[in-house]
PDB file of C-alpha atoms in Angstrom:
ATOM      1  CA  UNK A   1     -18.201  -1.670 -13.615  1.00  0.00           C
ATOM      2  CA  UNK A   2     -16.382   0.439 -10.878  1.00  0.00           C
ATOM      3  CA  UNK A   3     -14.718  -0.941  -7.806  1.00  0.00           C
ATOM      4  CA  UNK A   4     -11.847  -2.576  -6.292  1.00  0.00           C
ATOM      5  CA  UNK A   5     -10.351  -6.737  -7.298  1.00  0.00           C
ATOM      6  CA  UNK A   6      -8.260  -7.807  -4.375  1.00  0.00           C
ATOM      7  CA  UNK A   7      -5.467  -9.200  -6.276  1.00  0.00           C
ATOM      8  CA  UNK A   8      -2.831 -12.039  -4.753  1.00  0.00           C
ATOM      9  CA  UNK A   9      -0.261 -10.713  -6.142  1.00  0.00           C
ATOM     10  CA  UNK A  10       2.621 -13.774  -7.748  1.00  0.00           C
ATOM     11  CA  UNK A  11       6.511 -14.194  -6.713  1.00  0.00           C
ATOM     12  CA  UNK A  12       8.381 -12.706  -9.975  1.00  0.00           C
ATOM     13  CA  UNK A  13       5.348 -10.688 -11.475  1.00  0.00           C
ATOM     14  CA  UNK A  14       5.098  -6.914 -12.129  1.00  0.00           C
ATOM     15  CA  UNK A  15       2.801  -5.108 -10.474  1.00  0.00           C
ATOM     16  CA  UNK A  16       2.112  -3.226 -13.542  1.00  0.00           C
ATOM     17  CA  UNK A  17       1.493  -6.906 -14.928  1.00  0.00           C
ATOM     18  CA  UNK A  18      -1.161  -7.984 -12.584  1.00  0.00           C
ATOM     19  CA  UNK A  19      -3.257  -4.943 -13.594  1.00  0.00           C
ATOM     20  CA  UNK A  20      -3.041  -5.537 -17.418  1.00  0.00           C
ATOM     21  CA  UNK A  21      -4.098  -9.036 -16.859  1.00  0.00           C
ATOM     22  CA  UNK A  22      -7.634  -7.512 -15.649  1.00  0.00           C
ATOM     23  CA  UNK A  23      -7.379  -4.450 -17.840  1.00  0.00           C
ATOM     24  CA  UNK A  24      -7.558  -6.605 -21.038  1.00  0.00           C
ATOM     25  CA  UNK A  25     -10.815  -8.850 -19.026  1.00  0.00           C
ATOM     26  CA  UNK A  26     -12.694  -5.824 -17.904  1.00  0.00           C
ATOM     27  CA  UNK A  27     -11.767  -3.760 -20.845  1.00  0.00           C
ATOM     28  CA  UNK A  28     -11.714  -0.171 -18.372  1.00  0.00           C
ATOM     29  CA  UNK A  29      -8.800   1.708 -17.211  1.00  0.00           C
ATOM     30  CA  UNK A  30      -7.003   0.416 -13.970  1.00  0.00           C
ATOM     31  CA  UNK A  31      -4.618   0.894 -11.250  1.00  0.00           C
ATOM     32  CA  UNK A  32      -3.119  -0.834  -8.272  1.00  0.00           C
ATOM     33  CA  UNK A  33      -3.056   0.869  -4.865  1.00  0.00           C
ATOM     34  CA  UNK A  34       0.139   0.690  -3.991  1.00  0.00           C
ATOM     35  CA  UNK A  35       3.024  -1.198  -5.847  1.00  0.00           C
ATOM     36  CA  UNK A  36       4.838  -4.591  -4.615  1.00  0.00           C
ATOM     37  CA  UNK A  37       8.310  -5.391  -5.504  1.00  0.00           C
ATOM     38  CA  UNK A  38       8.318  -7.979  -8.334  1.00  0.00           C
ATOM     39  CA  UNK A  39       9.912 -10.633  -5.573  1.00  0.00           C
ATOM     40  CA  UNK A  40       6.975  -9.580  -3.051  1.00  0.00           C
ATOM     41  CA  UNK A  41       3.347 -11.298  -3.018  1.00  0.00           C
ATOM     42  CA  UNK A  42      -0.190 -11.208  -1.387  1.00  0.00           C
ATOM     43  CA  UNK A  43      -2.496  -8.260  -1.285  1.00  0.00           C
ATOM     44  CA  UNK A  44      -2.361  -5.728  -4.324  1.00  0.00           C
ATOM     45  CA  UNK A  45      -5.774  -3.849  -4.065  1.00  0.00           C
ATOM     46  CA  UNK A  46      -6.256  -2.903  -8.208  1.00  0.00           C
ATOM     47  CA  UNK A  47      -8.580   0.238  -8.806  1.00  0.00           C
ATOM     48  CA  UNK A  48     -11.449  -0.710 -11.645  1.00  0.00           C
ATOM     49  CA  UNK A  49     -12.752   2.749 -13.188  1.00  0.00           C
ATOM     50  CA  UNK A  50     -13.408   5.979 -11.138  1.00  0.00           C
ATOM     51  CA  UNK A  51     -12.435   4.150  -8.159  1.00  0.00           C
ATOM     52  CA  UNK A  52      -8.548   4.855  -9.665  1.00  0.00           C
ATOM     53  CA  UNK A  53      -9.723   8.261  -7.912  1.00  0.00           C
ATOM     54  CA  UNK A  54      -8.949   7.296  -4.432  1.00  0.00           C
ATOM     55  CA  UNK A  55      -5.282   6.017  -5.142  1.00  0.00           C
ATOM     56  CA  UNK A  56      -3.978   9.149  -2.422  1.00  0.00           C
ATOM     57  CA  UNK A  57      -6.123   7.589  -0.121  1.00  0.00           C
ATOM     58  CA  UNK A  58      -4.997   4.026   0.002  1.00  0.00           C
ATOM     59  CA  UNK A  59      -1.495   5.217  -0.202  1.00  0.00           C
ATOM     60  CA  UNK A  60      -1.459   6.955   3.751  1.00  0.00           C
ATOM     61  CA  UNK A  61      -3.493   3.697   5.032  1.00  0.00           C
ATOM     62  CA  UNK A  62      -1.831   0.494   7.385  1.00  0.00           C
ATOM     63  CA  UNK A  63      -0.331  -2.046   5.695  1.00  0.00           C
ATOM     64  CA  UNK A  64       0.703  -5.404   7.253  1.00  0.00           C
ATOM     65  CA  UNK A  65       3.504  -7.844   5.890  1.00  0.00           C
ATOM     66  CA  UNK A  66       5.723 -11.379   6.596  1.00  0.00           C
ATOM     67  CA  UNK A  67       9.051 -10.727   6.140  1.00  0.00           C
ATOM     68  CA  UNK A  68      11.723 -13.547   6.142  1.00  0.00           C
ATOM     69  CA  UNK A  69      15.093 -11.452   7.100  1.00  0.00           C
ATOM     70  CA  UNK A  70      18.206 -13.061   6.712  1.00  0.00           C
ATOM     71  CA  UNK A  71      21.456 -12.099   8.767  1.00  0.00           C
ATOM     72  CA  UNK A  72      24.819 -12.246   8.358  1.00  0.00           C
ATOM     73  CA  UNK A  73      24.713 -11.807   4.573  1.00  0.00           C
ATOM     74  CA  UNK A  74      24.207  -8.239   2.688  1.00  0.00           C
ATOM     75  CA  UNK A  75      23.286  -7.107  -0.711  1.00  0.00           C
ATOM     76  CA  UNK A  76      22.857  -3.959  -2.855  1.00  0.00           C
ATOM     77  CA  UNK A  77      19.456  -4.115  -3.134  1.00  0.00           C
ATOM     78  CA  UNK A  78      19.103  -5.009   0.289  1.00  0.00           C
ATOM     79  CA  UNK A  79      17.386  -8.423  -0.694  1.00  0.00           C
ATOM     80  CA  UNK A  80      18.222 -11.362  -2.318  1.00  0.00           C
ATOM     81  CA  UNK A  81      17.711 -10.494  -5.653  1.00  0.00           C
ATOM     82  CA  UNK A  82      20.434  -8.233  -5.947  1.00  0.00           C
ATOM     83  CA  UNK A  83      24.319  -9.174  -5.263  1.00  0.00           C
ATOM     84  CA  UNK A  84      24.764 -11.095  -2.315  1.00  0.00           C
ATOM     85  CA  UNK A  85      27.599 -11.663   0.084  1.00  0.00           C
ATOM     86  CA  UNK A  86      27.367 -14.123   2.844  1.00  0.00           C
ATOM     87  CA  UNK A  87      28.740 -15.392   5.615  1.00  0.00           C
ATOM     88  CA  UNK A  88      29.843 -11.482   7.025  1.00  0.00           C
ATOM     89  CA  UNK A  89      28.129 -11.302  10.012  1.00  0.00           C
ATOM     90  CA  UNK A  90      26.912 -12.949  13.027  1.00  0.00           C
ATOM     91  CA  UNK A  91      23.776 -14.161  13.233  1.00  0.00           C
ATOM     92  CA  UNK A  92      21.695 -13.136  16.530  1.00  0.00           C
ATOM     93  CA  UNK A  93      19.822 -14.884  18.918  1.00  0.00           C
ATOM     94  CA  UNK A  94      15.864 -14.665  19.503  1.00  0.00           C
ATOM     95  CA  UNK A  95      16.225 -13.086  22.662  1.00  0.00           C
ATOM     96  CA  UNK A  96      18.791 -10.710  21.529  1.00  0.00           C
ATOM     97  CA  UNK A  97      16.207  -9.856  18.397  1.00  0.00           C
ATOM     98  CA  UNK A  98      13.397  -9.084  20.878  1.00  0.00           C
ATOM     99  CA  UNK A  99      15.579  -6.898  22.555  1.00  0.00           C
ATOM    100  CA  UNK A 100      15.959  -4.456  19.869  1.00  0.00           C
ATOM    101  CA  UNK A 101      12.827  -4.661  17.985  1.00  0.00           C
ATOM    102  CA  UNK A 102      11.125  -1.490  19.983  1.00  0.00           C
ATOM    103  CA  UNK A 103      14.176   0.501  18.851  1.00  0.00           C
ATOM    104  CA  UNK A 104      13.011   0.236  15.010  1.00  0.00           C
ATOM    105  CA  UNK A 105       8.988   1.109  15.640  1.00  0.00           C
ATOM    106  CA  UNK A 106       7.516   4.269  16.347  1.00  0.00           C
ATOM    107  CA  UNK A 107       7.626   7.174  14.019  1.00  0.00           C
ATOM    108  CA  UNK A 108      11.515   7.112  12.652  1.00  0.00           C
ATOM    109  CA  UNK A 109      13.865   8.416   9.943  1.00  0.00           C
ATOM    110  CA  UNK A 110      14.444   6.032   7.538  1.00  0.00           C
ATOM    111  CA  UNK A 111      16.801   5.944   4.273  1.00  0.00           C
ATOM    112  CA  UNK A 112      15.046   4.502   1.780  1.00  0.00           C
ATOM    113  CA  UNK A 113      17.289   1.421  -0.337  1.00  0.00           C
ATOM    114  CA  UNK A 114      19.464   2.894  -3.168  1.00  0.00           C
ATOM    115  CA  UNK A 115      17.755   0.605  -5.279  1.00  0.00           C
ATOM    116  CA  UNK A 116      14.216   1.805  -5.298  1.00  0.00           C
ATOM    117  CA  UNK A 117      11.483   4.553  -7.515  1.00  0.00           C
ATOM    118  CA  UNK A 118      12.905   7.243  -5.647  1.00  0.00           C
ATOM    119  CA  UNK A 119      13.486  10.368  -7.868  1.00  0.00           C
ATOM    120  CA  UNK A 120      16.607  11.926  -7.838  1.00  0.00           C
ATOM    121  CA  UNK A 121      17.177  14.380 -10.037  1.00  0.00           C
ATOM    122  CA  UNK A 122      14.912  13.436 -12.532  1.00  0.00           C
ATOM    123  CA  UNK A 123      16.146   9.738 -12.362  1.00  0.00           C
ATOM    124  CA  UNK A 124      14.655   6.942 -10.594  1.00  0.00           C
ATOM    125  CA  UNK A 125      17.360   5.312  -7.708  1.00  0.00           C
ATOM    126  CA  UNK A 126      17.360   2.264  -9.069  1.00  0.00           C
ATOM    127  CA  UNK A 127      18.891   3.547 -12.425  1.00  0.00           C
ATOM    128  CA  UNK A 128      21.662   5.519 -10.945  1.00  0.00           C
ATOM    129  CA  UNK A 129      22.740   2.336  -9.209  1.00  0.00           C
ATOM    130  CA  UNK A 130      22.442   0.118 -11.896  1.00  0.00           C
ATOM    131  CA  UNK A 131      24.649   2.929 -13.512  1.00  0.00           C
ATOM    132  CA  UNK A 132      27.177   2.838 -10.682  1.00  0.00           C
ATOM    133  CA  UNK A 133      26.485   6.617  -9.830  1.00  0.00           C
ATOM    134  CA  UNK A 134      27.066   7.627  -6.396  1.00  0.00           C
ATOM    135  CA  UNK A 135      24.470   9.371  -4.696  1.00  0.00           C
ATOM    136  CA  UNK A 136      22.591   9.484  -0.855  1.00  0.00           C
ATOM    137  CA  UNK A 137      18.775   9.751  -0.698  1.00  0.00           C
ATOM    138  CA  UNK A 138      17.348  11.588   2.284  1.00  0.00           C
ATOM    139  CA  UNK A 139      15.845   9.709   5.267  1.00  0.00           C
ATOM    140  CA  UNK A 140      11.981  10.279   5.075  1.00  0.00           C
ATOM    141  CA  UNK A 141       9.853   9.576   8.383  1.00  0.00           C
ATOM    142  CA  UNK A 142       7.863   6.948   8.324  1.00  0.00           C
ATOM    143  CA  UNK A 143       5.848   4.898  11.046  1.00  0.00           C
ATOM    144  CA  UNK A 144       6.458   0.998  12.180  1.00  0.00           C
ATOM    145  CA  UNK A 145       3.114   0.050  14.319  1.00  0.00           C
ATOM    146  CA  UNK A 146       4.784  -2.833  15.177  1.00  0.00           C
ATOM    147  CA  UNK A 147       7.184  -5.686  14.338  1.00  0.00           C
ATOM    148  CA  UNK A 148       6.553  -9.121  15.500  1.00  0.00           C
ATOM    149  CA  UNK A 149       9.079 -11.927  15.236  1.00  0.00           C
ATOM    150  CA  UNK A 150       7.008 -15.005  14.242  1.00  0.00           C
ATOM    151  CA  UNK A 151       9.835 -17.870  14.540  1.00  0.00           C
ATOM    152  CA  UNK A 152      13.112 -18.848  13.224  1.00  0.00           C
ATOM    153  CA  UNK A 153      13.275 -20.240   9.658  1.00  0.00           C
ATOM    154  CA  UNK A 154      16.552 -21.804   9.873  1.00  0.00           C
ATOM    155  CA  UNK A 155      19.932 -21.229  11.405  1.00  0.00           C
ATOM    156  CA  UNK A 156      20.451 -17.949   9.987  1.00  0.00           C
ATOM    157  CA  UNK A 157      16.819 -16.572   9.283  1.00  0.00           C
ATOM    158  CA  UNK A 158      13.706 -15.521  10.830  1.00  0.00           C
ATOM    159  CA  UNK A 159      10.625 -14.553   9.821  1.00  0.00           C
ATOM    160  CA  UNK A 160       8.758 -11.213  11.721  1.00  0.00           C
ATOM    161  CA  UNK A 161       4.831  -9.779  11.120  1.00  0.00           C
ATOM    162  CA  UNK A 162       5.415  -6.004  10.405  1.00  0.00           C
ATOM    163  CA  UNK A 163       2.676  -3.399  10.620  1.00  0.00           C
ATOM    164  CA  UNK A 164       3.629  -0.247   9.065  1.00  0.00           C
ATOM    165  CA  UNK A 165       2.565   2.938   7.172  1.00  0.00           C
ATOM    166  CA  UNK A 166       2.143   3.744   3.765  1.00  0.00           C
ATOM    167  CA  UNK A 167       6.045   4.624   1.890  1.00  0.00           C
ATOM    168  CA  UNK A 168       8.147   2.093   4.555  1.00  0.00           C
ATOM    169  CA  UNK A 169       9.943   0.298   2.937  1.00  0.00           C
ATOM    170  CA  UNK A 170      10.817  -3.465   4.660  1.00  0.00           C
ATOM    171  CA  UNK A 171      14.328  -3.909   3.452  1.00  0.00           C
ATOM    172  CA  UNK A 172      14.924  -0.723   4.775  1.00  0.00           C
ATOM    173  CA  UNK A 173      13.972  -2.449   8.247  1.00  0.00           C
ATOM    174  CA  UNK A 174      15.862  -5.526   7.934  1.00  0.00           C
ATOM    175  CA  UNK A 175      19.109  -3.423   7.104  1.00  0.00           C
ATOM    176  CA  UNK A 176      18.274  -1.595   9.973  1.00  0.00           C
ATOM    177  CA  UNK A 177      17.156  -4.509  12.223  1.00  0.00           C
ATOM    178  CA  UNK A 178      20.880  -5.810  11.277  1.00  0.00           C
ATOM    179  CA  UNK A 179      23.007  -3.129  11.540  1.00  0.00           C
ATOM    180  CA  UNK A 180      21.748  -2.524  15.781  1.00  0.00           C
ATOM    181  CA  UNK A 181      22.593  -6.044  16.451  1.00  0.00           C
ATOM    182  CA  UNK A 182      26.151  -5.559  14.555  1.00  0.00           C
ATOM    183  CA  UNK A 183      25.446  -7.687  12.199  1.00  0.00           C
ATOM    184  CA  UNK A 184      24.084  -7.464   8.968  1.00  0.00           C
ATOM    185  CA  UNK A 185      20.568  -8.512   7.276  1.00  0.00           C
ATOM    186  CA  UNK A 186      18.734  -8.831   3.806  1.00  0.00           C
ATOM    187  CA  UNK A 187      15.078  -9.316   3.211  1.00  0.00           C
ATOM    188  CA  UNK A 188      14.375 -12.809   1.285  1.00  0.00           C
ATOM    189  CA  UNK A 189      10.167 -13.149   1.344  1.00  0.00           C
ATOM    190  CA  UNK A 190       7.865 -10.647   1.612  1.00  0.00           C
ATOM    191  CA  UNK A 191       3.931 -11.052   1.544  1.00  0.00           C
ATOM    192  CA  UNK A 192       1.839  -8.245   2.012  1.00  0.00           C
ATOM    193  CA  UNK A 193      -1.299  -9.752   4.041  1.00  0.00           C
ATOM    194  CA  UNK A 194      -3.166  -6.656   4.642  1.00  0.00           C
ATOM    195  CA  UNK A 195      -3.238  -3.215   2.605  1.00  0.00           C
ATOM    196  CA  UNK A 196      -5.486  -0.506   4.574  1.00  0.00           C
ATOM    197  CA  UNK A 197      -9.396  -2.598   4.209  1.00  0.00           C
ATOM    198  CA  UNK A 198      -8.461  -5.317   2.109  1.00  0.00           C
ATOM    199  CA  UNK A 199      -7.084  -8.270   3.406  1.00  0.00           C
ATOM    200  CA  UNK A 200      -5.566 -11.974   2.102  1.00  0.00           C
ATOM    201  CA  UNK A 201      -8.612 -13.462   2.603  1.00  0.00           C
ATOM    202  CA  UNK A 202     -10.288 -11.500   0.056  1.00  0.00           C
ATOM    203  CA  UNK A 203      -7.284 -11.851  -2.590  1.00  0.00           C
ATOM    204  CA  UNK A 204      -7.602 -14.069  -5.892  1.00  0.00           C
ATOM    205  CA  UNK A 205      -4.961 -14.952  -7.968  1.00  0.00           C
ATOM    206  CA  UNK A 206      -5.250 -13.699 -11.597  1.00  0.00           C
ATOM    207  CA  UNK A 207      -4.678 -16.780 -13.235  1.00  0.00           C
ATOM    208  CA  UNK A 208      -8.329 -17.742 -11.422  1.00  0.00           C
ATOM    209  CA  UNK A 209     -10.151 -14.380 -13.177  1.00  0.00           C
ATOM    210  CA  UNK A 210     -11.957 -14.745 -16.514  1.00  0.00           C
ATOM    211  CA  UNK A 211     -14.215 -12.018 -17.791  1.00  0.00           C
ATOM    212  CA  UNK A 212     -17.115 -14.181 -16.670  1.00  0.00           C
ATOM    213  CA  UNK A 213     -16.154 -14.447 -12.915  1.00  0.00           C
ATOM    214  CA  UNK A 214     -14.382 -11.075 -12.253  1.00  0.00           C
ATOM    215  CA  UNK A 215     -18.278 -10.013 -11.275  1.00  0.00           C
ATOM    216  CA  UNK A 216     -17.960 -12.303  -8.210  1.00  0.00           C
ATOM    217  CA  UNK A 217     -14.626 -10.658  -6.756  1.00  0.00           C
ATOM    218  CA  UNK A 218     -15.683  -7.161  -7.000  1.00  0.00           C
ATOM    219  CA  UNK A 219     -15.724  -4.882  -4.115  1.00  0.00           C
ATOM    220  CA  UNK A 220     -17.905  -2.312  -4.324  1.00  0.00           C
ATOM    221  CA  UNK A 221     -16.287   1.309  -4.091  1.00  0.00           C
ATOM    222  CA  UNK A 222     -18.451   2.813  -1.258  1.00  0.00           C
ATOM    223  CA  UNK A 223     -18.097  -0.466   1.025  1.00  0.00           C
ATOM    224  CA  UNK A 224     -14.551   0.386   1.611  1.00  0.00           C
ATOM    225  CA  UNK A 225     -14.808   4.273   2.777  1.00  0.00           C
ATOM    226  CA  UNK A 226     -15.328   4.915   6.460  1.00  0.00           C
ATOM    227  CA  UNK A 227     -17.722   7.641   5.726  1.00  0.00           C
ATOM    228  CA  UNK A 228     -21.226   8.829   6.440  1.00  0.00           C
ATOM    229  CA  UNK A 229     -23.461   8.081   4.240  1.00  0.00           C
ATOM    230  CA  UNK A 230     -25.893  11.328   2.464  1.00  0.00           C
ATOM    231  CA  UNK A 231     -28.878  11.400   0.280  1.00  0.00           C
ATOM    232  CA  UNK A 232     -29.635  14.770  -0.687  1.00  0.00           C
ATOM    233  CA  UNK A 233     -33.219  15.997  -1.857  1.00  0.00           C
ATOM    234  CA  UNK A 234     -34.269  16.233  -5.011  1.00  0.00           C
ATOM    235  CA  UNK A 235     -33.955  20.386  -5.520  1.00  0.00           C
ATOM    236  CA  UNK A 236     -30.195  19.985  -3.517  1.00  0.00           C
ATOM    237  CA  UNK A 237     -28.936  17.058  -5.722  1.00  0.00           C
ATOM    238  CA  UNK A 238     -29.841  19.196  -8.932  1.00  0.00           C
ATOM    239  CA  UNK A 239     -27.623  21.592  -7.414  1.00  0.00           C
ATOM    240  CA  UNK A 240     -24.843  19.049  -6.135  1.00  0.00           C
ATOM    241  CA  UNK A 241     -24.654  16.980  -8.767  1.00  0.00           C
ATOM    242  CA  UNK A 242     -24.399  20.170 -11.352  1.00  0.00           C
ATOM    243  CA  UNK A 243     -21.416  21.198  -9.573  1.00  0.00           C
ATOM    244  CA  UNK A 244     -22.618  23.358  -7.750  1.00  0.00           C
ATOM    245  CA  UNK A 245     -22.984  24.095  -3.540  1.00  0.00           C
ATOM    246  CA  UNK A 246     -26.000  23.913  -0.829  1.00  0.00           C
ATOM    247  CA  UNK A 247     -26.239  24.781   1.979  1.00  0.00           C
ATOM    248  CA  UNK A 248     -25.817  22.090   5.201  1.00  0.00           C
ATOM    249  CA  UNK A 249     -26.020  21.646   8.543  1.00  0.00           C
ATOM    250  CA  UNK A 250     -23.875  18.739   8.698  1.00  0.00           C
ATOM    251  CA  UNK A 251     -20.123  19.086  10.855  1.00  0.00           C
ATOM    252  CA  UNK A 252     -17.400  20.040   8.412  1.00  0.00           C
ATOM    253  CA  UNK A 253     -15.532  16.796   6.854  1.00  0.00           C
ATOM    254  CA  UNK A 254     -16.193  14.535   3.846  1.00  0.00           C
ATOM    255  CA  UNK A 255     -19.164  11.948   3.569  1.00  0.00           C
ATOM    256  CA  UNK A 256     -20.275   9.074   0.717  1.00  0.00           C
ATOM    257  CA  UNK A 257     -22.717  10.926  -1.575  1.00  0.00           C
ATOM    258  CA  UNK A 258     -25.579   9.209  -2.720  1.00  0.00           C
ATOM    259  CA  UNK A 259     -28.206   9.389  -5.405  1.00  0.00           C
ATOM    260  CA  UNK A 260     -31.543  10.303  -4.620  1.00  0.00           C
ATOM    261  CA  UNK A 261     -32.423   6.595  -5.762  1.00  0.00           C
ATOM    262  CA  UNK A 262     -29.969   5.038  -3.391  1.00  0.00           C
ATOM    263  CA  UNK A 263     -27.158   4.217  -6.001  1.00  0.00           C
ATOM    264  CA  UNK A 264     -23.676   5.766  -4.687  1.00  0.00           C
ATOM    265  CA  UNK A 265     -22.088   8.881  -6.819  1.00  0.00           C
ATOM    266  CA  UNK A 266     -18.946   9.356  -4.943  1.00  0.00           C
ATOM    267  CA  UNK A 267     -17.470  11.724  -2.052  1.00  0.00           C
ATOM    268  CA  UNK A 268     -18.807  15.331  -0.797  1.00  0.00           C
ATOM    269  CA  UNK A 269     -17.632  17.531   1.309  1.00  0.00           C
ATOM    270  CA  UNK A 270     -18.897  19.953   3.977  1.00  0.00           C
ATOM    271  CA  UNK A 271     -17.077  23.413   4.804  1.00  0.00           C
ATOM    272  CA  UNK A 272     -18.043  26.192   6.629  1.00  0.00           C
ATOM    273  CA  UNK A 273     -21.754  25.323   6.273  1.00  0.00           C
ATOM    274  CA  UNK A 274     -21.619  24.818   2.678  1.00  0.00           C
ATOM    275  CA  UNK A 275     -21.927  21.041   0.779  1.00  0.00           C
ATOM    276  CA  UNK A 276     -20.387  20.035  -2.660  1.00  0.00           C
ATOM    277  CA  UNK A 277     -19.698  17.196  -4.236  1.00  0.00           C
ATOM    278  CA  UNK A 278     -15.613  16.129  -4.510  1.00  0.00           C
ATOM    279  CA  UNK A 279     -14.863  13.694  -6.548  1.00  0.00           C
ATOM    280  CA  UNK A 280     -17.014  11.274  -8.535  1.00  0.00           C
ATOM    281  CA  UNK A 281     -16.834   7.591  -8.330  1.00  0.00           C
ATOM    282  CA  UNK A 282     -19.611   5.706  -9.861  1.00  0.00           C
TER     283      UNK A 282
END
């Protein structure tokens, strides 16, 4: 069984836990594209098999989220799970929000929270904080497709749809969202509705999965790759499929790889007139 689970991902549980929950059904190695905060839910796409192969892939693709922001209250971790203070800030207006939301998209700098997997040094942020260490992590571009604000909560939140690239990180935004209306904000909710192909509306919870149903919520690996599709003849997929190269006509880039009996093997590649087969994912 290879292929991708859409997972809706709890409030409070590990990524890491979500995947062992289907490890121990499936009984095959797995991974999660792409890891939610423990306070975060919604769509964590989890990697069954060779499909664990594409995890670069997923990681550069669009990701869409609602955020609830909160102003006039900060926080270490830039959220409410780490320690707040409130009341230290004004908190804007809708039409003073909307004025500064194209200031935050585009492709920006942005500093990354203290509290987060960054490495530094060998260390992961989130331990030297916890330790009280001082340190500054560099800005790192990212790219913020958009940021909608969806309404107002209550008197001193509002929630905002946020399309983004892969390593942004949202309380990075509502820190930043705060500080150029001279205020300050934390991020309270976060649900990720949309990670590259997979979508909400394909998500299950894992409390839902047994190892008799998991069949049913299984996407297979070569639906989710925009490529072309190739079936090579028989004498070229001796070749191909032995690791070695044949030669092609097609335009240089990568294409979906298939079997001379139809069933998908996994991604080629065509360069300078030459074709061979990249990685396997069946």
């Amino acid at each position: 069984m290879t292929g991708f689970i859409v997972v809706d991902k709890s409030v409070g549980a590990s990524s890491a836990q979500e995947v062992n929950i289907i490890k121990k059904l499936i009984g095959k190695p797995c991974g999660h594209m792409g890891t939610l905060d423990p306070m975060a839910s919604g769509v964590l796409p989890v990697a069954i098999g060779n499909a664990a192969r594409l995890f670069d892939y997923f990681l550069a693709k669009r990701k869409t989220y609602i955020a609830t922001f909160i102003f006039g209250s900060d926080s270490d971790t830039l959220d409410t799970t780490g320690t707040v203070k409130e009341n230290i800030g004004v908190i804007p207006s809708e039409e003073r929000i909307l004025e500064i939301i194209p200031e935050l998209c585009g492709q920006i700098m942005q500093v990354p929270p203290k509290y987060s997997a960054k490495n530094i040094n060998g260390k992961r942020g989130y331990q030297l904080a916890r330790e009280g260490v001082e340190f500054e992590l560099i800005p790192k571009k990212v790219d913020i497709f958009n940021i909608k604000l969806i309404e107002k909560v209550s008197p001193n939140s509002f929630s905002f749809e946020i399309e983004c690239g892969g390593g942004t990180y949202i309380r990075s935004i509502a820190r930043d969202m705060g500080a150029k209306l001279g205020t300050y904000a934390i991020m309270s909710a976060l649900v990720r509705t949309k990670s590259g192909c997979f979508d909400i509306s394909q998500a299950v919870k894992t409390q839902a999965l047994t190892a008799e149903n998991l069949k049913e919520h299984l996407i297979a690996t070569d639906s989710v790759l925009p490529y072309e599709s190739i079936r090579p003849m028989d004498r070229e997929a001796f070749k191909l499929f032995n690791g070695l190269s044949v030669k092609s006509e097609l335009s240089d880039g990568i294409y979906k790889i298939y079997y001379t009996d139809g069933s998908f093997y996994g991604l080629a590649e065509v360069k300078h007139n030459l074709l061979k087969v990249r990685t396997k994912l069946c």
